[in-house]
Amino acid sequence: MLSSFLPVVTLALSLALHVKGHALITPALGVTGTPERNDATGFNAKNPCGKANIATDLVASNSVAANAQGQFTVKVVNFNGGVDGSRKIKTAQVDPTGEGKTFTPMTIITNGLESPTSDGESDVTVALPPGTVCSGGATKNLCLASFVTDGNFGNCVGVTSESHEPDHCARLNLVE
């Protein structure tokens, strides 16, 4: 009896330990104020932005601005240590339309800690793919960036490009 019960207990404990870890990439779509542990969501390929409503939250949430090289920095906040609370990004993608339907990989320039010993935050810098034009939202200058950590938590962040003027796009190495 004990031998058949042991695998079930082992599985339950490992799952409980796995869901204990949380990390959030900020400024997170749909999160206002200081990020909290319950704002973090496990990554789901069918819903790459977690709890966020992309249609309303992309415009309503704070966003980060891409610089002249198409690079931007986000903050990864973890709420516990270890790999489950990893601040290291394993996947960074962008949807230039802001709809969350078609993502293209971004280049990770500076990454966070894989297995921090405690809670905290790390800056992560990524680069938009060459030729990216952010065209989402009412302002037509928002991209949707999706991030997933090594602990398999993820969410989306809005990214702005200053304008669609041809000279600005040329400076960003983007296509008009």
mmCIF file of C-alpha atoms in Angstrom:
data_model
loop_
_atom_site.group_PDB
_atom_site.id
_atom_site.type_symbol
_atom_site.label_atom_id
_atom_site.label_comp_id
_atom_site.label_asym_id
_atom_site.label_seq_id
_atom_site.Cartn_x
_atom_site.Cartn_y
_atom_site.Cartn_z
ATOM 1 C CA MET A 1 0.000 0.000 0.000
ATOM 2 C CA LEU A 2 2.758 2.436 0.949
ATOM 3 C CA SER A 3 4.647 1.694 -2.262
ATOM 4 C CA SER A 4 1.651 2.698 -4.413
ATOM 5 C CA PHE A 5 0.996 5.825 -2.360
ATOM 6 C CA LEU A 6 4.605 7.087 -2.438
ATOM 7 C CA PRO A 7 4.688 8.064 -6.159
ATOM 8 C CA VAL A 8 1.476 10.084 -5.738
ATOM 9 C CA VAL A 9 2.886 11.967 -2.740
ATOM 10 C CA THR A 10 6.177 12.585 -4.556
ATOM 11 C CA LEU A 11 4.358 13.988 -7.595
ATOM 12 C CA ALA A 12 2.133 16.210 -5.460
ATOM 13 C CA LEU A 13 5.120 17.613 -3.566
ATOM 14 C CA SER A 14 7.106 18.296 -6.725
ATOM 15 C CA LEU A 15 4.150 20.107 -8.293
ATOM 16 C CA ALA A 16 3.613 22.135 -5.130
ATOM 17 C CA LEU A 17 7.256 23.178 -5.134
ATOM 18 C CA HIS A 18 7.120 24.038 -8.836
ATOM 19 C CA VAL A 19 4.150 26.406 -8.576
ATOM 20 C CA LYS A 20 5.719 28.160 -5.601
ATOM 21 C CA GLY A 21 8.074 30.092 -7.883
ATOM 22 C CA HIS A 22 6.966 33.343 -9.420
ATOM 23 C CA ALA A 23 8.520 36.019 -11.611
ATOM 24 C CA LEU A 24 7.053 38.943 -13.532
ATOM 25 C CA ILE A 25 8.474 41.074 -16.335
ATOM 26 C CA THR A 26 7.673 44.773 -15.878
ATOM 27 C CA PRO A 27 6.014 46.967 -16.869
ATOM 28 C CA ALA A 28 3.589 44.058 -17.222
ATOM 29 C CA LEU A 29 0.509 44.391 -19.392
ATOM 30 C CA GLY A 30 -2.578 44.719 -17.211
ATOM 31 C CA VAL A 31 -0.672 45.262 -13.948
ATOM 32 C CA THR A 32 -0.967 48.621 -12.210
ATOM 33 C CA GLY A 33 1.081 49.755 -9.255
ATOM 34 C CA THR A 34 3.779 47.668 -7.632
ATOM 35 C CA PRO A 35 3.928 44.116 -9.036
ATOM 36 C CA GLU A 36 2.855 41.424 -6.592
ATOM 37 C CA ARG A 37 3.320 37.666 -6.472
ATOM 38 C CA ASN A 38 -0.270 36.972 -7.578
ATOM 39 C CA ASP A 39 0.318 39.069 -10.738
ATOM 40 C CA ALA A 40 2.769 36.426 -12.015
ATOM 41 C CA THR A 41 1.362 33.738 -14.302
ATOM 42 C CA GLY A 42 2.714 30.460 -15.602
ATOM 43 C CA PHE A 43 3.418 30.589 -19.332
ATOM 44 C CA ASN A 44 0.732 29.210 -21.625
ATOM 45 C CA ALA A 45 1.399 29.141 -25.391
ATOM 46 C CA LYS A 46 -2.308 29.712 -26.107
ATOM 47 C CA ASN A 47 -2.293 32.843 -23.935
ATOM 48 C CA PRO A 48 1.230 34.330 -24.103
ATOM 49 C CA CYS A 49 0.215 37.443 -22.145
ATOM 50 C CA GLY A 50 -1.129 35.603 -19.104
ATOM 51 C CA LYS A 51 -4.147 37.277 -17.507
ATOM 52 C CA ALA A 52 -3.894 40.424 -19.647
ATOM 53 C CA ASN A 53 -6.607 41.449 -22.085
ATOM 54 C CA ILE A 54 -4.372 42.435 -25.001
ATOM 55 C CA ALA A 55 -6.994 44.555 -26.777
ATOM 56 C CA THR A 56 -7.518 46.915 -23.823
ATOM 57 C CA ASP A 57 -4.342 46.508 -21.758
ATOM 58 C CA LEU A 58 -1.841 47.262 -24.554
ATOM 59 C CA VAL A 59 -3.041 50.864 -24.747
ATOM 60 C CA ALA A 60 -3.940 51.284 -21.050
ATOM 61 C CA SER A 61 -0.714 49.861 -19.540
ATOM 62 C CA ASN A 62 2.662 51.535 -19.191
ATOM 63 C CA SER A 63 5.085 50.654 -21.963
ATOM 64 C CA VAL A 64 8.835 50.866 -22.566
ATOM 65 C CA ALA A 65 10.442 52.790 -25.420
ATOM 66 C CA ALA A 66 12.833 51.237 -27.906
ATOM 67 C CA ASN A 67 15.983 53.315 -28.402
ATOM 68 C CA ALA A 68 17.516 54.330 -31.731
ATOM 69 C CA GLN A 69 19.013 50.825 -32.110
ATOM 70 C CA GLY A 70 15.664 49.130 -31.454
ATOM 71 C CA GLN A 71 16.765 48.014 -27.969
ATOM 72 C CA PHE A 72 14.812 48.309 -24.738
ATOM 73 C CA THR A 73 15.185 47.219 -21.124
ATOM 74 C CA VAL A 74 12.597 45.573 -18.874
ATOM 75 C CA LYS A 75 12.831 44.549 -15.232
ATOM 76 C CA VAL A 76 12.305 40.940 -14.149
ATOM 77 C CA VAL A 77 10.981 40.786 -10.584
ATOM 78 C CA ASN A 78 11.021 37.446 -8.759
ATOM 79 C CA PHE A 79 9.175 36.637 -5.571
ATOM 80 C CA ASN A 80 11.369 33.759 -4.343
ATOM 81 C CA GLY A 81 14.769 32.237 -5.058
ATOM 82 C CA GLY A 82 15.807 29.226 -7.094
ATOM 83 C CA VAL A 83 15.104 28.311 -10.709
ATOM 84 C CA ASP A 84 11.331 28.610 -10.220
ATOM 85 C CA GLY A 85 11.935 32.257 -9.312
ATOM 86 C CA SER A 86 14.386 32.655 -12.180
ATOM 87 C CA ARG A 87 15.008 36.135 -13.551
ATOM 88 C CA LYS A 88 16.652 34.660 -16.655
ATOM 89 C CA ILE A 89 14.602 35.022 -19.840
ATOM 90 C CA LYS A 90 14.522 31.914 -22.020
ATOM 91 C CA THR A 91 12.132 33.300 -24.666
ATOM 92 C CA ALA A 92 11.679 36.895 -25.848
ATOM 93 C CA GLN A 93 9.368 37.529 -28.801
ATOM 94 C CA VAL A 94 7.609 40.491 -30.379
ATOM 95 C CA ASP A 95 4.373 40.992 -32.301
ATOM 96 C CA PRO A 96 4.681 44.336 -34.138
ATOM 97 C CA THR A 97 0.909 44.501 -34.721
ATOM 98 C CA GLY A 98 0.200 44.394 -30.985
ATOM 99 C CA GLU A 99 -2.465 41.716 -31.462
ATOM 100 C CA GLY A 100 -0.618 38.793 -29.869
ATOM 101 C CA LYS A 101 -1.120 36.460 -32.828
ATOM 102 C CA THR A 102 2.225 36.398 -34.654
ATOM 103 C CA PHE A 103 5.446 36.586 -32.653
ATOM 104 C CA THR A 104 9.031 36.842 -33.919
ATOM 105 C CA PRO A 105 12.072 36.086 -31.717
ATOM 106 C CA MET A 106 14.040 39.018 -30.285
ATOM 107 C CA THR A 107 17.729 39.001 -29.401
ATOM 108 C CA ILE A 108 18.498 38.933 -25.672
ATOM 109 C CA ILE A 109 21.456 41.263 -25.062
ATOM 110 C CA THR A 110 21.636 41.295 -21.255
ATOM 111 C CA ASN A 111 19.895 38.560 -19.266
ATOM 112 C CA GLY A 112 18.889 38.077 -15.620
ATOM 113 C CA LEU A 113 19.952 35.538 -13.010
ATOM 114 C CA GLU A 114 18.999 31.913 -13.637
ATOM 115 C CA SER A 115 18.761 30.821 -10.016
ATOM 116 C CA PRO A 116 18.732 33.770 -7.602
ATOM 117 C CA THR A 117 19.133 32.998 -3.898
ATOM 118 C CA SER A 118 16.307 35.338 -2.873
ATOM 119 C CA ASP A 119 13.650 37.634 -4.279
ATOM 120 C CA GLY A 120 14.719 40.779 -6.136
ATOM 121 C CA GLU A 121 14.970 42.129 -9.668
ATOM 122 C CA SER A 122 17.244 42.138 -12.719
ATOM 123 C CA ASP A 123 17.368 44.334 -15.805
ATOM 124 C CA VAL A 124 17.034 42.481 -19.101
ATOM 125 C CA THR A 125 17.843 44.205 -22.396
ATOM 126 C CA VAL A 126 16.551 42.897 -25.717
ATOM 127 C CA ALA A 127 16.656 44.057 -29.336
ATOM 128 C CA LEU A 128 13.781 44.155 -31.785
ATOM 129 C CA PRO A 129 14.468 42.276 -35.018
ATOM 130 C CA PRO A 130 15.756 44.513 -37.844
ATOM 131 C CA GLY A 131 12.875 45.832 -39.912
ATOM 132 C CA THR A 132 10.382 45.859 -37.025
ATOM 133 C CA VAL A 133 7.735 48.587 -37.169
ATOM 134 C CA CYS A 134 5.497 48.850 -34.114
ATOM 135 C CA SER A 135 1.999 49.437 -35.500
ATOM 136 C CA GLY A 136 -0.368 48.373 -32.721
ATOM 137 C CA GLY A 137 -2.818 50.262 -30.555
ATOM 138 C CA ALA A 138 -4.745 53.422 -31.311
ATOM 139 C CA THR A 139 -1.481 55.353 -31.621
ATOM 140 C CA LYS A 140 -0.144 52.850 -34.185
ATOM 141 C CA ASN A 141 3.280 52.812 -32.500
ATOM 142 C CA LEU A 142 3.000 49.887 -30.061
ATOM 143 C CA CYS A 143 4.535 46.419 -30.253
ATOM 144 C CA LEU A 144 3.623 43.537 -27.966
ATOM 145 C CA ALA A 145 6.652 41.824 -26.391
ATOM 146 C CA SER A 146 6.196 38.385 -24.796
ATOM 147 C CA PHE A 147 8.710 37.031 -22.270
ATOM 148 C CA VAL A 148 9.101 33.627 -20.578
ATOM 149 C CA THR A 149 11.568 32.960 -17.741
ATOM 150 C CA ASP A 150 13.557 29.779 -17.087
ATOM 151 C CA GLY A 151 11.025 29.121 -14.306
ATOM 152 C CA ASN A 152 8.306 29.085 -17.012
ATOM 153 C CA PHE A 153 6.554 32.244 -15.852
ATOM 154 C CA GLY A 154 5.758 34.847 -18.450
ATOM 155 C CA ASN A 155 3.772 37.863 -19.505
ATOM 156 C CA CYS A 156 3.708 40.655 -22.065
ATOM 157 C CA VAL A 157 5.005 44.210 -22.130
ATOM 158 C CA GLY A 158 4.050 47.064 -24.450
ATOM 159 C CA VAL A 159 6.901 48.611 -26.460
ATOM 160 C CA THR A 160 6.723 51.976 -28.216
ATOM 161 C CA SER A 161 8.548 53.318 -31.193
ATOM 162 C CA GLU A 162 8.556 57.103 -31.333
ATOM 163 C CA SER A 163 6.908 57.595 -34.700
ATOM 164 C CA HIS A 164 6.459 56.214 -38.164
ATOM 165 C CA GLU A 165 8.278 59.103 -39.815
ATOM 166 C CA PRO A 166 10.717 57.771 -42.456
ATOM 167 C CA ASP A 167 13.783 59.395 -40.818
ATOM 168 C CA HIS A 168 12.947 57.827 -37.444
ATOM 169 C CA CYS A 169 12.461 54.405 -39.024
ATOM 170 C CA ALA A 170 15.816 54.729 -40.760
ATOM 171 C CA ARG A 171 17.515 55.544 -37.424
ATOM 172 C CA LEU A 172 15.931 52.443 -35.884
ATOM 173 C CA ASN A 173 16.972 50.372 -38.910
ATOM 174 C CA LEU A 174 13.284 49.761 -39.436
ATOM 175 C CA VAL A 175 11.212 49.594 -42.587
ATOM 176 C CA GLU A 176 8.486 52.193 -43.176
#
